[in-house]
Coordinates of C-alpha atoms in Angstrom, one line a residue:
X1 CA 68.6 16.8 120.8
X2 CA 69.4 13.9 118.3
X3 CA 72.8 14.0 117.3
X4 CA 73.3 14.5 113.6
X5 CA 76.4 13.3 111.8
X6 CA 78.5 15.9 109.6
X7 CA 78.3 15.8 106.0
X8 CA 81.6 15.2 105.3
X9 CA 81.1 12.0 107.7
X10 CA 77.9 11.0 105.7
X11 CA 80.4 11.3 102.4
X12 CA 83.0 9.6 104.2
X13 CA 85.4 12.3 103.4
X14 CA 89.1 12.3 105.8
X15 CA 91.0 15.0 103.8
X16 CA 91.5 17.9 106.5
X17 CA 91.9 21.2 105.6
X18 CA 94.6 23.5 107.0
X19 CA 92.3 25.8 109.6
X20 CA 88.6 26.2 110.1
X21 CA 87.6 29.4 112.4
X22 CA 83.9 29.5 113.8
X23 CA 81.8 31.0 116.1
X24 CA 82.7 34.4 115.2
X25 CA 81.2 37.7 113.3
X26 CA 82.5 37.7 110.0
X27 CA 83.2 41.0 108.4
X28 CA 84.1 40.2 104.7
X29 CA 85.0 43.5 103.0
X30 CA 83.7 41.6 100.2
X31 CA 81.9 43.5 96.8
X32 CA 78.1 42.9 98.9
X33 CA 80.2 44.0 102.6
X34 CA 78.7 40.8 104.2
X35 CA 78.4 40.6 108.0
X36 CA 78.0 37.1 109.1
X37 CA 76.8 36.8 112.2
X38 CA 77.8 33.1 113.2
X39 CA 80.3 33.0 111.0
X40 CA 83.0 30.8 109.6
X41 CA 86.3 30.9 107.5
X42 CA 87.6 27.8 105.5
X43 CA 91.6 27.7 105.4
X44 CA 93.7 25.0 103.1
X45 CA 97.1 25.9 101.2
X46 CA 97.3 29.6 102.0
X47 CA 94.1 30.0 100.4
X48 CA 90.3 30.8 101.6
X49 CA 88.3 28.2 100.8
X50 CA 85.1 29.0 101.6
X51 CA 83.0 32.2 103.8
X52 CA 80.1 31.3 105.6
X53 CA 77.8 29.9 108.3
X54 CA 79.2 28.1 111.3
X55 CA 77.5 25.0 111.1
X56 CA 77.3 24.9 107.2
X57 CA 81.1 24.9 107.0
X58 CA 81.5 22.8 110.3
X59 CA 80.0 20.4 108.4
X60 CA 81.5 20.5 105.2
X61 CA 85.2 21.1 106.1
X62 CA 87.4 18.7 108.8
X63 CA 90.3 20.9 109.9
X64 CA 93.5 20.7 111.3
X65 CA 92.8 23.0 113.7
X66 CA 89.7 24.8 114.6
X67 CA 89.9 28.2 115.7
X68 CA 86.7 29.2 118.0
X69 CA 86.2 33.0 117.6
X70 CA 83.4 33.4 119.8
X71 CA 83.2 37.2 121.1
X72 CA 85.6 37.8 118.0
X73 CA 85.1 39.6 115.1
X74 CA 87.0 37.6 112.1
X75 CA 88.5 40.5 109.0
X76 CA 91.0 40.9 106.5
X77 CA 94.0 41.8 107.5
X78 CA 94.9 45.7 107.5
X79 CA 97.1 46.8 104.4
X80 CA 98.9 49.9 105.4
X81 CA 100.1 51.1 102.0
X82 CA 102.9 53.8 103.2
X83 CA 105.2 53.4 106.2
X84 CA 109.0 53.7 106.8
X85 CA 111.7 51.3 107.3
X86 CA 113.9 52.2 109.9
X87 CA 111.8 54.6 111.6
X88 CA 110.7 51.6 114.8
X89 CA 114.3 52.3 116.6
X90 CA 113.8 56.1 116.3
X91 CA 110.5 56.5 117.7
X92 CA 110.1 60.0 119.3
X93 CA 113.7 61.4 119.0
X94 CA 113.8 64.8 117.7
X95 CA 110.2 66.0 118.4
X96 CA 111.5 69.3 120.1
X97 CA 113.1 69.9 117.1
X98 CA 110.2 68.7 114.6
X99 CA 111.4 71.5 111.8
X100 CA 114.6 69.8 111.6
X101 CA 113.2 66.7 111.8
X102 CA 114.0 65.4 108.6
X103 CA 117.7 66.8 107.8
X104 CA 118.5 65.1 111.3
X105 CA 117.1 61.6 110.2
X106 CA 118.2 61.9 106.7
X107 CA 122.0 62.0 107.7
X108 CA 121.6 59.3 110.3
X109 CA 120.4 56.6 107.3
X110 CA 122.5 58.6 105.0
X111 CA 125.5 58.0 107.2
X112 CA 125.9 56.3 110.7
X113 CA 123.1 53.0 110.2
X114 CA 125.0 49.5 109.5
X115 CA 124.2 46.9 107.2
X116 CA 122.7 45.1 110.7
X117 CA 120.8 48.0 111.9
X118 CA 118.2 46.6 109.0
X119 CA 117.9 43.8 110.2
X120 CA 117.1 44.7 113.9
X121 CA 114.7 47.4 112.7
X122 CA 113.0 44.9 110.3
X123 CA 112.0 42.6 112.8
X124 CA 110.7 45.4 115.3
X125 CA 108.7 46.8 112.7
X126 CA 107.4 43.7 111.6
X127 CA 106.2 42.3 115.1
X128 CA 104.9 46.2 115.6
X129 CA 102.8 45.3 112.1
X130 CA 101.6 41.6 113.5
X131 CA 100.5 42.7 116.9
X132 CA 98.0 45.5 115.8
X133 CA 96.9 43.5 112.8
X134 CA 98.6 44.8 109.9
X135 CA 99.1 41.7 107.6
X136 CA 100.9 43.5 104.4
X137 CA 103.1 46.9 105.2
X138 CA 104.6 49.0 102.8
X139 CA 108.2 50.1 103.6
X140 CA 109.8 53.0 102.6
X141 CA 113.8 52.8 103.4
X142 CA 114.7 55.8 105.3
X143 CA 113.4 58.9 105.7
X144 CA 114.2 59.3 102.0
X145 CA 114.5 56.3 100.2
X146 CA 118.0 54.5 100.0
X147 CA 119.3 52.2 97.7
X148 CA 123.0 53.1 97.4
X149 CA 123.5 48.8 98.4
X150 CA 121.0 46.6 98.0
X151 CA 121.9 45.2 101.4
X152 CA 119.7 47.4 103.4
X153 CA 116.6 46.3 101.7
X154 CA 117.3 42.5 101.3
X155 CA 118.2 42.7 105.3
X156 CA 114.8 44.4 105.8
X157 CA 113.3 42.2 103.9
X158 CA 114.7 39.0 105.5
X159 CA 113.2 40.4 108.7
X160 CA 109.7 40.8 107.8
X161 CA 109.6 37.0 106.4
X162 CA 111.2 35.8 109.4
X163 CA 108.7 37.1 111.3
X164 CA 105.8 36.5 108.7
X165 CA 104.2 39.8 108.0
X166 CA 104.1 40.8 104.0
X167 CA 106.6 43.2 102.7
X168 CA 106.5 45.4 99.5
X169 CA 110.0 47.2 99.9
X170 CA 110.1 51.1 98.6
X171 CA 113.3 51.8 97.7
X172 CA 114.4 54.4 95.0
X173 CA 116.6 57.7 94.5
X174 CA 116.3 60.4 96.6
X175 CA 116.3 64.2 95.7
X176 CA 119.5 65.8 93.9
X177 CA 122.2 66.5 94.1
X178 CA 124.2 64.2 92.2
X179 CA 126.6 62.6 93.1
X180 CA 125.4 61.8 96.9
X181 CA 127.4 61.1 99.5
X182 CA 126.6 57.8 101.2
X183 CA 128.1 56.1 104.3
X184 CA 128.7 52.0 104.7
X185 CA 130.1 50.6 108.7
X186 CA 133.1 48.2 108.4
X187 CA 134.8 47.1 111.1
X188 CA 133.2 49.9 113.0
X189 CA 135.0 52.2 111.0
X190 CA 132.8 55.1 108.4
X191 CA 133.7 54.6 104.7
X192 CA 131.5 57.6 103.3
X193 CA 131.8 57.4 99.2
X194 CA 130.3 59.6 96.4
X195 CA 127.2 57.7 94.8
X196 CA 126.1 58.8 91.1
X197 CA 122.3 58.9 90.3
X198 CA 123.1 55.8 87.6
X199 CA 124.6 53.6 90.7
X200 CA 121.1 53.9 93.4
X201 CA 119.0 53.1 90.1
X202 CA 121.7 50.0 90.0
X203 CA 120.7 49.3 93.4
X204 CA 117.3 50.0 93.5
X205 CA 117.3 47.7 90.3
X206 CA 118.9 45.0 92.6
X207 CA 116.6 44.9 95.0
X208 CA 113.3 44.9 92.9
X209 CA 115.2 41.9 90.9
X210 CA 115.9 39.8 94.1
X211 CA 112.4 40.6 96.1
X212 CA 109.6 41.3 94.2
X213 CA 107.6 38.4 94.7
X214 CA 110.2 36.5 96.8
X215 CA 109.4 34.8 99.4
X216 CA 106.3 32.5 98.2
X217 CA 105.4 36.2 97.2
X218 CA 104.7 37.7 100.6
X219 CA 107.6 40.1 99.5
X220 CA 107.0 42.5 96.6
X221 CA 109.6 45.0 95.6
X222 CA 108.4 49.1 93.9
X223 CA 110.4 51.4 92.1
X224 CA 110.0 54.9 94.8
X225 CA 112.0 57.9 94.1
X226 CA 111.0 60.2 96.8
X227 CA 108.9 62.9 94.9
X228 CA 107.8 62.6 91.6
X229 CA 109.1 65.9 90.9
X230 CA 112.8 66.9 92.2
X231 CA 112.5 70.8 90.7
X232 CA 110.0 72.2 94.1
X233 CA 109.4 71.5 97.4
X234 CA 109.8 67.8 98.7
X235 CA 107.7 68.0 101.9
X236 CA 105.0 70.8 101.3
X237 CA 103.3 72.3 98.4
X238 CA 105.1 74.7 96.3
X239 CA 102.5 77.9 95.6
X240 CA 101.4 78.1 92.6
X241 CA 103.6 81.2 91.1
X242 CA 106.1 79.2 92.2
X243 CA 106.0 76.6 89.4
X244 CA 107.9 76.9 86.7
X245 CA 108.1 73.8 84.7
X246 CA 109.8 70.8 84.6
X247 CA 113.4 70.7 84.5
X248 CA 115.6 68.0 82.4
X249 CA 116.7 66.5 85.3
X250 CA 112.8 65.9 86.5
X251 CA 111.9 64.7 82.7
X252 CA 114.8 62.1 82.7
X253 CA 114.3 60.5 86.5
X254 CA 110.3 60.0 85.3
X255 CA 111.7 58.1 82.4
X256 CA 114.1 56.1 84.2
X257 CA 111.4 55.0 86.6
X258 CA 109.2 54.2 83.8
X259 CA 111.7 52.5 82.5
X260 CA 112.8 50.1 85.8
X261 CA 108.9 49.8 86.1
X262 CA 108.3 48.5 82.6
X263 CA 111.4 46.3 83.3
X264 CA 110.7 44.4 86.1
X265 CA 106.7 44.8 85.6
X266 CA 106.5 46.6 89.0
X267 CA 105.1 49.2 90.6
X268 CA 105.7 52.8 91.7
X269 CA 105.5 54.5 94.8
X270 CA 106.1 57.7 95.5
X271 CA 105.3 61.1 98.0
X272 CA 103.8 64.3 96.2
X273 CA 102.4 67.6 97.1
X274 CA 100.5 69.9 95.3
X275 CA 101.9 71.6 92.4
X276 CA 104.1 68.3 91.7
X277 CA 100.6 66.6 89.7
X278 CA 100.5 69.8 87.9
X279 CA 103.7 69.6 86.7
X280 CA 104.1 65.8 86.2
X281 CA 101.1 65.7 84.0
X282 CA 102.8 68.0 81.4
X283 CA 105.1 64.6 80.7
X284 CA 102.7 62.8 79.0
X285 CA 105.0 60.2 77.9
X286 CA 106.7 59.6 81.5
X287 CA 104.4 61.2 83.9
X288 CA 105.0 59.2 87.0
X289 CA 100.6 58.7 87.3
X290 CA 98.3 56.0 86.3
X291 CA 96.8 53.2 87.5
X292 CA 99.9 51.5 88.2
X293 CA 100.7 53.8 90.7
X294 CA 100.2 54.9 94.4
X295 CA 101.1 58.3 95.6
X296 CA 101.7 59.1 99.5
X297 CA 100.4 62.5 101.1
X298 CA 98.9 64.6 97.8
X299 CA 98.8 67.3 100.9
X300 CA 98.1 70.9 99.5
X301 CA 97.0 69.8 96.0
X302 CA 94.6 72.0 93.9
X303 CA 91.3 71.1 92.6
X304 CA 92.6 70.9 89.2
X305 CA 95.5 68.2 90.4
X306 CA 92.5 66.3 92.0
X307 CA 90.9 65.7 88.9
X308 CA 94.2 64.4 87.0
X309 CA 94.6 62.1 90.0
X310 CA 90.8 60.5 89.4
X311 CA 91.1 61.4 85.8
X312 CA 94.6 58.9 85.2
X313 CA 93.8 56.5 87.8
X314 CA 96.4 57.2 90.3
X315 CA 95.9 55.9 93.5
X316 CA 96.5 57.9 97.0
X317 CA 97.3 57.5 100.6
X318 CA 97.5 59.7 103.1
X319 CA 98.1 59.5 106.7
X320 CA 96.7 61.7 109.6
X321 CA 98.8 64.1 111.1
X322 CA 99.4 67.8 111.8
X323 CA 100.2 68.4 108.1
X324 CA 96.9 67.5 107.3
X325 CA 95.6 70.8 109.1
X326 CA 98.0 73.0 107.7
X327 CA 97.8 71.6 104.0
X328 CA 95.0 68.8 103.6
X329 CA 94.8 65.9 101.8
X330 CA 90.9 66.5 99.5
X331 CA 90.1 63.0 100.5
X332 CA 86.5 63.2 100.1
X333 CA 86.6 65.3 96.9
X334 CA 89.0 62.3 95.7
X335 CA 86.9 59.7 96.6
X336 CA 83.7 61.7 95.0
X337 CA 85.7 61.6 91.7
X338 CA 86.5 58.6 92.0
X339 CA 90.2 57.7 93.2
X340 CA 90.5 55.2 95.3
X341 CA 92.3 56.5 98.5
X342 CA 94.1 54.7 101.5
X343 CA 94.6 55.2 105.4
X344 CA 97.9 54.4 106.4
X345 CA 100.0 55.1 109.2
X346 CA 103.7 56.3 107.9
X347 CA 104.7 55.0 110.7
X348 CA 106.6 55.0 112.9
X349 CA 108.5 57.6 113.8
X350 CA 108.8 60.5 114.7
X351 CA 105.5 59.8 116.9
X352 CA 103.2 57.3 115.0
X353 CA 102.2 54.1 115.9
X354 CA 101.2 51.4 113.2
X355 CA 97.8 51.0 114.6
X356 CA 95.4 51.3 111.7
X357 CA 92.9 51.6 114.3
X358 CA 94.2 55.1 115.4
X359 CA 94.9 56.3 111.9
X360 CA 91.5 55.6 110.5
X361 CA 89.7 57.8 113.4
X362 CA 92.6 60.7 113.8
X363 CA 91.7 61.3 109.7
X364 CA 88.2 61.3 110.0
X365 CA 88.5 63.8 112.9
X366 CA 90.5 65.6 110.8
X367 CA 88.6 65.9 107.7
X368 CA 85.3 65.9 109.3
X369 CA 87.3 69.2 111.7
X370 CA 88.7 70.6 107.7
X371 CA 85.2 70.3 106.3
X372 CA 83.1 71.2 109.3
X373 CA 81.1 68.2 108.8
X374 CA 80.3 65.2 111.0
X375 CA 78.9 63.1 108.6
X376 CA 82.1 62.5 106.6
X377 CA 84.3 59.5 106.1
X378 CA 81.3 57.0 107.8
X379 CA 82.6 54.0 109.5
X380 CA 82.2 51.7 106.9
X381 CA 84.4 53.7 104.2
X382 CA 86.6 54.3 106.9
X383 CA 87.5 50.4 107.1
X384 CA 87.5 49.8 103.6
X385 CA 90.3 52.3 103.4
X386 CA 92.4 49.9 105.2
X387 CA 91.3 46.7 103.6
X388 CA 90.2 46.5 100.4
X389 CA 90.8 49.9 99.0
X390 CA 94.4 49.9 100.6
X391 CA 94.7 46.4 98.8
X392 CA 93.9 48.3 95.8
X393 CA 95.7 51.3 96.2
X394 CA 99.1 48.4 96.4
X395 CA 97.8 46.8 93.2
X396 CA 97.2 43.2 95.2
X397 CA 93.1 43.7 95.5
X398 CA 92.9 40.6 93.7
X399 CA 94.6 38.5 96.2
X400 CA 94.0 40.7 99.4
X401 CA 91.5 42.8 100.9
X402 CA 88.9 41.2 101.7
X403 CA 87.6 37.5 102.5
X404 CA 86.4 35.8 99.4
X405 CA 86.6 32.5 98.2
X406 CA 90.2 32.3 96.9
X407 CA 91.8 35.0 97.7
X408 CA 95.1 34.7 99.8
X409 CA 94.1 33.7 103.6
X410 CA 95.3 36.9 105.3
X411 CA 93.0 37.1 108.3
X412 CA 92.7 38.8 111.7
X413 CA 90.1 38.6 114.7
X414 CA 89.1 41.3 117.3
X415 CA 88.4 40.3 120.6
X416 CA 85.3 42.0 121.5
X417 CA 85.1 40.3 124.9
X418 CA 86.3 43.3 127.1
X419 CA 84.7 46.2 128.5
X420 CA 85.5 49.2 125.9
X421 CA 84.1 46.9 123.3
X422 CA 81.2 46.3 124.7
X423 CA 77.8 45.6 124.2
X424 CA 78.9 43.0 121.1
X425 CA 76.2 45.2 118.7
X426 CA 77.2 47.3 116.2
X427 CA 80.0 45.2 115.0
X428 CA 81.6 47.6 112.5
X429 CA 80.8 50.7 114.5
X430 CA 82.7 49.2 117.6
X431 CA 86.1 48.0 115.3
X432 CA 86.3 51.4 114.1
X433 CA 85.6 53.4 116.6
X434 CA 86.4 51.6 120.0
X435 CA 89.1 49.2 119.0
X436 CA 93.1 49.4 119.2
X437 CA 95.6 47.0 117.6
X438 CA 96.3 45.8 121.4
X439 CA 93.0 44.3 120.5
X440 CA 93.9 42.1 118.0
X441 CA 93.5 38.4 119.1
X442 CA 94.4 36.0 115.7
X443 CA 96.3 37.2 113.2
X444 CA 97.1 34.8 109.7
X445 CA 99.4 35.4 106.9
X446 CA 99.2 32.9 104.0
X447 CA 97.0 30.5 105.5
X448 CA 99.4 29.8 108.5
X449 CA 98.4 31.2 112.0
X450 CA 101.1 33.3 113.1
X451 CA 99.7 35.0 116.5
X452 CA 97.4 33.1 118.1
X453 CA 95.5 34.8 121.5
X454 CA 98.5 37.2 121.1
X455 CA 101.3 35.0 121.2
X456 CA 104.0 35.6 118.7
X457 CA 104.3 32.0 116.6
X458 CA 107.0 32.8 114.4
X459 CA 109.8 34.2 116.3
X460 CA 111.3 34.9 119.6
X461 CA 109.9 38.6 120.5
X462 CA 111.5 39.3 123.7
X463 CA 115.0 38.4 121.6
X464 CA 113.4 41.1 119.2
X465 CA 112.4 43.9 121.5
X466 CA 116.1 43.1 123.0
X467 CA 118.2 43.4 120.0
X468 CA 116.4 46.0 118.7
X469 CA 117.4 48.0 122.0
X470 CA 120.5 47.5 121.2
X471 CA 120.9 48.5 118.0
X472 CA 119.0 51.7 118.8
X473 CA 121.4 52.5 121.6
X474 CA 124.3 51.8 119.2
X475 CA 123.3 53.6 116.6
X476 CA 121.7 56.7 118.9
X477 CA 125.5 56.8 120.5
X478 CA 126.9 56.7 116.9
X479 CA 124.7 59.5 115.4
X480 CA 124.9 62.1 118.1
X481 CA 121.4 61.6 118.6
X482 CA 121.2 62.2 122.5
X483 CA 120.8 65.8 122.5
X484 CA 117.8 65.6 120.7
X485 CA 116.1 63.3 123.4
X486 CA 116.2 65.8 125.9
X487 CA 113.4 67.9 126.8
X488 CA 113.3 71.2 127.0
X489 CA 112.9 73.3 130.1
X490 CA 109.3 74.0 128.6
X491 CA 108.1 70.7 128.7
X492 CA 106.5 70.5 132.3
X493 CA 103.6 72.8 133.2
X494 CA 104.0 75.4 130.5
X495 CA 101.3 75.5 127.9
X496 CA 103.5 76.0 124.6
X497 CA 107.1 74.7 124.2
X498 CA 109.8 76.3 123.3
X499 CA 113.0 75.1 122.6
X500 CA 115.3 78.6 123.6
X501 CA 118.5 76.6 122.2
X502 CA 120.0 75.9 118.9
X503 CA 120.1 71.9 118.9
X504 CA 120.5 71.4 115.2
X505 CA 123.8 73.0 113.4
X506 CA 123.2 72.0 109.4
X507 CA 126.6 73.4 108.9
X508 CA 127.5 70.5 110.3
X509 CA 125.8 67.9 108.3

């Protein structure tokens, strides 16, 4: 074969560009869903330059570095909208005693986590994040939000950059009452001090000042009380006789989050359940809904509260667990209206892995299982609900989602060349319903290669995985936590658990 000389010899052009990654199947997420076959992503200045054939861009862009991704599929990276800071060094404690779950973990951030612990947990989270392919990750602080000190958050936050993973820090109030007791380590001595409502808005006001859009912007700061209505149930819908208005106390924290929104021209995150739409609409000045917005869960809700979410814009994500089978999450009548809904993981404890992969097939088991209905929740709407809807859902489509021409260079590749992902056919089919986030080859955040054949760029991770040990086993010791890592006498070779002692004393708390 005659050799042919590239075009940008022909032009005589030496300028190289950042990164140039060919050879592979190129899943854009883009508004036509192209599927390049031999495809090729241009890289320069953070930015995507260009999508497109192999040879074309070969030809047209000198690189740096060339990435080959034969037997790789090339995609946006995964945008998991809702997940929890501090949950990575908690992972499975308390699942005997799920019920009690939540009070247990509350008063551990409330009361025996150092400034430090952040820190630790950050940087486990955020390699967690890299190695499955999740490029921008939502973190709620705590169980319930904290935001007594902004010190946990900006720790947290340090973490994620270090490592090179995107950050939009949730932090807000959580539920009354006022004033809250809250707990700071120094010197390894417990100073627990009463907190008003006015001083965690002070916080949570600190916080969104210093982050949002820190870091070259990879860190991005929302306003997240923990329901948008304080008056009901927090964690499961409140029955409908059971509603009986909003209180003053639910009227004034909508405003002030409106307020701190409108102030710093961020966003708001939230959890909600059904009955809270019903009542949140009623403030039409303040309701915490609308496009700028992105609610987590909407388990339980009514038909009615479906149609405000479509109806004002709000955005959704839910996540895929046993909740969903007692009180569902109307994804597909949401989507049908209109609303764009997310998959994410709210990871990662008490027993969730941030693994998009996982999340996007446990939900359509489990709506397909609600609706008895196979044909729900295809595989293609399924990875858009991690891409470019979840990009959406965040407010940051414009920059993230999908590979387009411009749009931030946050990239991941699948390596298709092993047995459970093969025959290479079916590209889409195979991601999402065959792949893990062990699976993930490549991954790129702003244009800089940060994992490359699985091998952690950025940081040290065996420091990581060893400090974060650590910290755990400090802060496990500190908490009291160990009973609540012990099984039970039911948990070899009975078919049901029990648990046949009382673990949990809330008198206590």
């Amino acid at each position: 074969m005659t050799w042919a000389p590239p075009l940008f010899l022909k032009l005589g052009v030496c300028n190289l560009i950042d990164l140039l990654l060919v050879n592979g199947v190129v899943i854009t997420m883009d508004k036509d869903r192209r599927v390049l076959q031999d495809g090729a992503v241009a890289i320069d200045k953070g930015r995507i330059l260009e999508v497109g054939d192999t040879q074309l861009l070969k030809d047209k862009y000198p690189a740096q570095k060339v990435v080959d991704c034969a037997h790789h599929c090339i995609l946006p990276g995964f945008v998991d909208a809702h997940g929890h800071g501090g949950h990575s060094l908690f992972k499975t404690i308390a699942t005997d005693n799920i019920n009690d779950w939540m009070p247990i973990m509350t008063n551990t951030y409330k009361h025996y986590v150092t400034d430090d612990f952040w820190y630790y947990e950050g940087k486990l989270s955020a390699l967690e994040r890299l190695k499955a392919g999740i490029t921008t990750g939502v973190s709620v602080l705590g169980s319930m939000p904290r935001s007594d000190d902004p010190i946990f958050a900006l720790n947290h936050a340090k973490a994620y950059n270090e490592v090179g993973v995107r950050e939009i820090v949730a932090t807000g109030p959580c539920n009354p009452p006022w004033p809250h007791p809250f707990s700071r380590w120094v010197d390894g001595q417990k100073v627990t001090k009463e907190v008003t409502y006015e001083q965690v808005l002070a916080g949570a006001e600190a916080v969104i000042e210093a982050l949002n859009h820190a870091n070259n912007d990879k860190t991005r700061a929302y306003i997240t009380p923990f329901v948008i209505v304080t008056s009901v149930n927090p964690s499961y819908p409140t029955p409908a006789d059971q509603l009986f208005g909003l209180t003053d106390f639910d009227r004034y924290q909508a405003r002030k989050i409106r307020e701190i929104a409108k102030k710093y021209d961020t966003r708001i995150h939230s959890d909600a359940f059904g009955g809270m739409i019903h009542l949140a609409i009623q403030d039409k000045e303040y309701a915490l809904l609308g496009p700028d917005v992105h609610l987590q869960h909407c388990r339980g809700i009514s038909f009615d509260e479906a149609k405000i979410l479509a109806e004002t814009g709000t955005n959704v994500s839910a996540s895929p667990g046993f909740g969903q089978i007692n009180a569902r999450t109307p994804i597909t009548e949401l989507l049908e209206m209109g609303a764009t809904v997310a998959i994410t993981t709210d990871g990662t404890s008490p027993m969730t892995p941030f693994d998009m992969f996982q999340a996007m097939r446990r939900m359509q088991l489990l709506q397909q299982a609600a609706l008895r209905d196979y044909y729900y929740l295809p595989p293609g709407k399924l990875l858009e609900m991690v891409t470019i809807d979840a990009a959406r859902c965040v407010g940051w489509d414009d920059e993230l989602g999908s590979l387009e021409a411009g749009k931030k260079a946050d990239v991941i590749t699948v390596n298709m060349h092993q047995a459970h992902l093969n025959p290479e056919n079916m590209h889409v089919h195979r991601v999402v319903y065959q792949a893990v986030g062990g699976d993930v080859n490549h991954v790129i955040v702003d244009g800089e290669l940060i994992m490359d054949e699985r091998r952690v760029l950025t940081v040290d991770e065996k420091q990581i995985l060893k400090d974060a040990n650590e910290e755990a086993n400090r802060t496990i010791e500190r908490a009291g936590l160990e009973i609540y890592m012990q099984p039970s006498k039911y948990f070899w070779g009975h078919a049901r658990a029990y648990l046949d002692e009382r673990r949990f004393d809330p008198t206590k708390l």
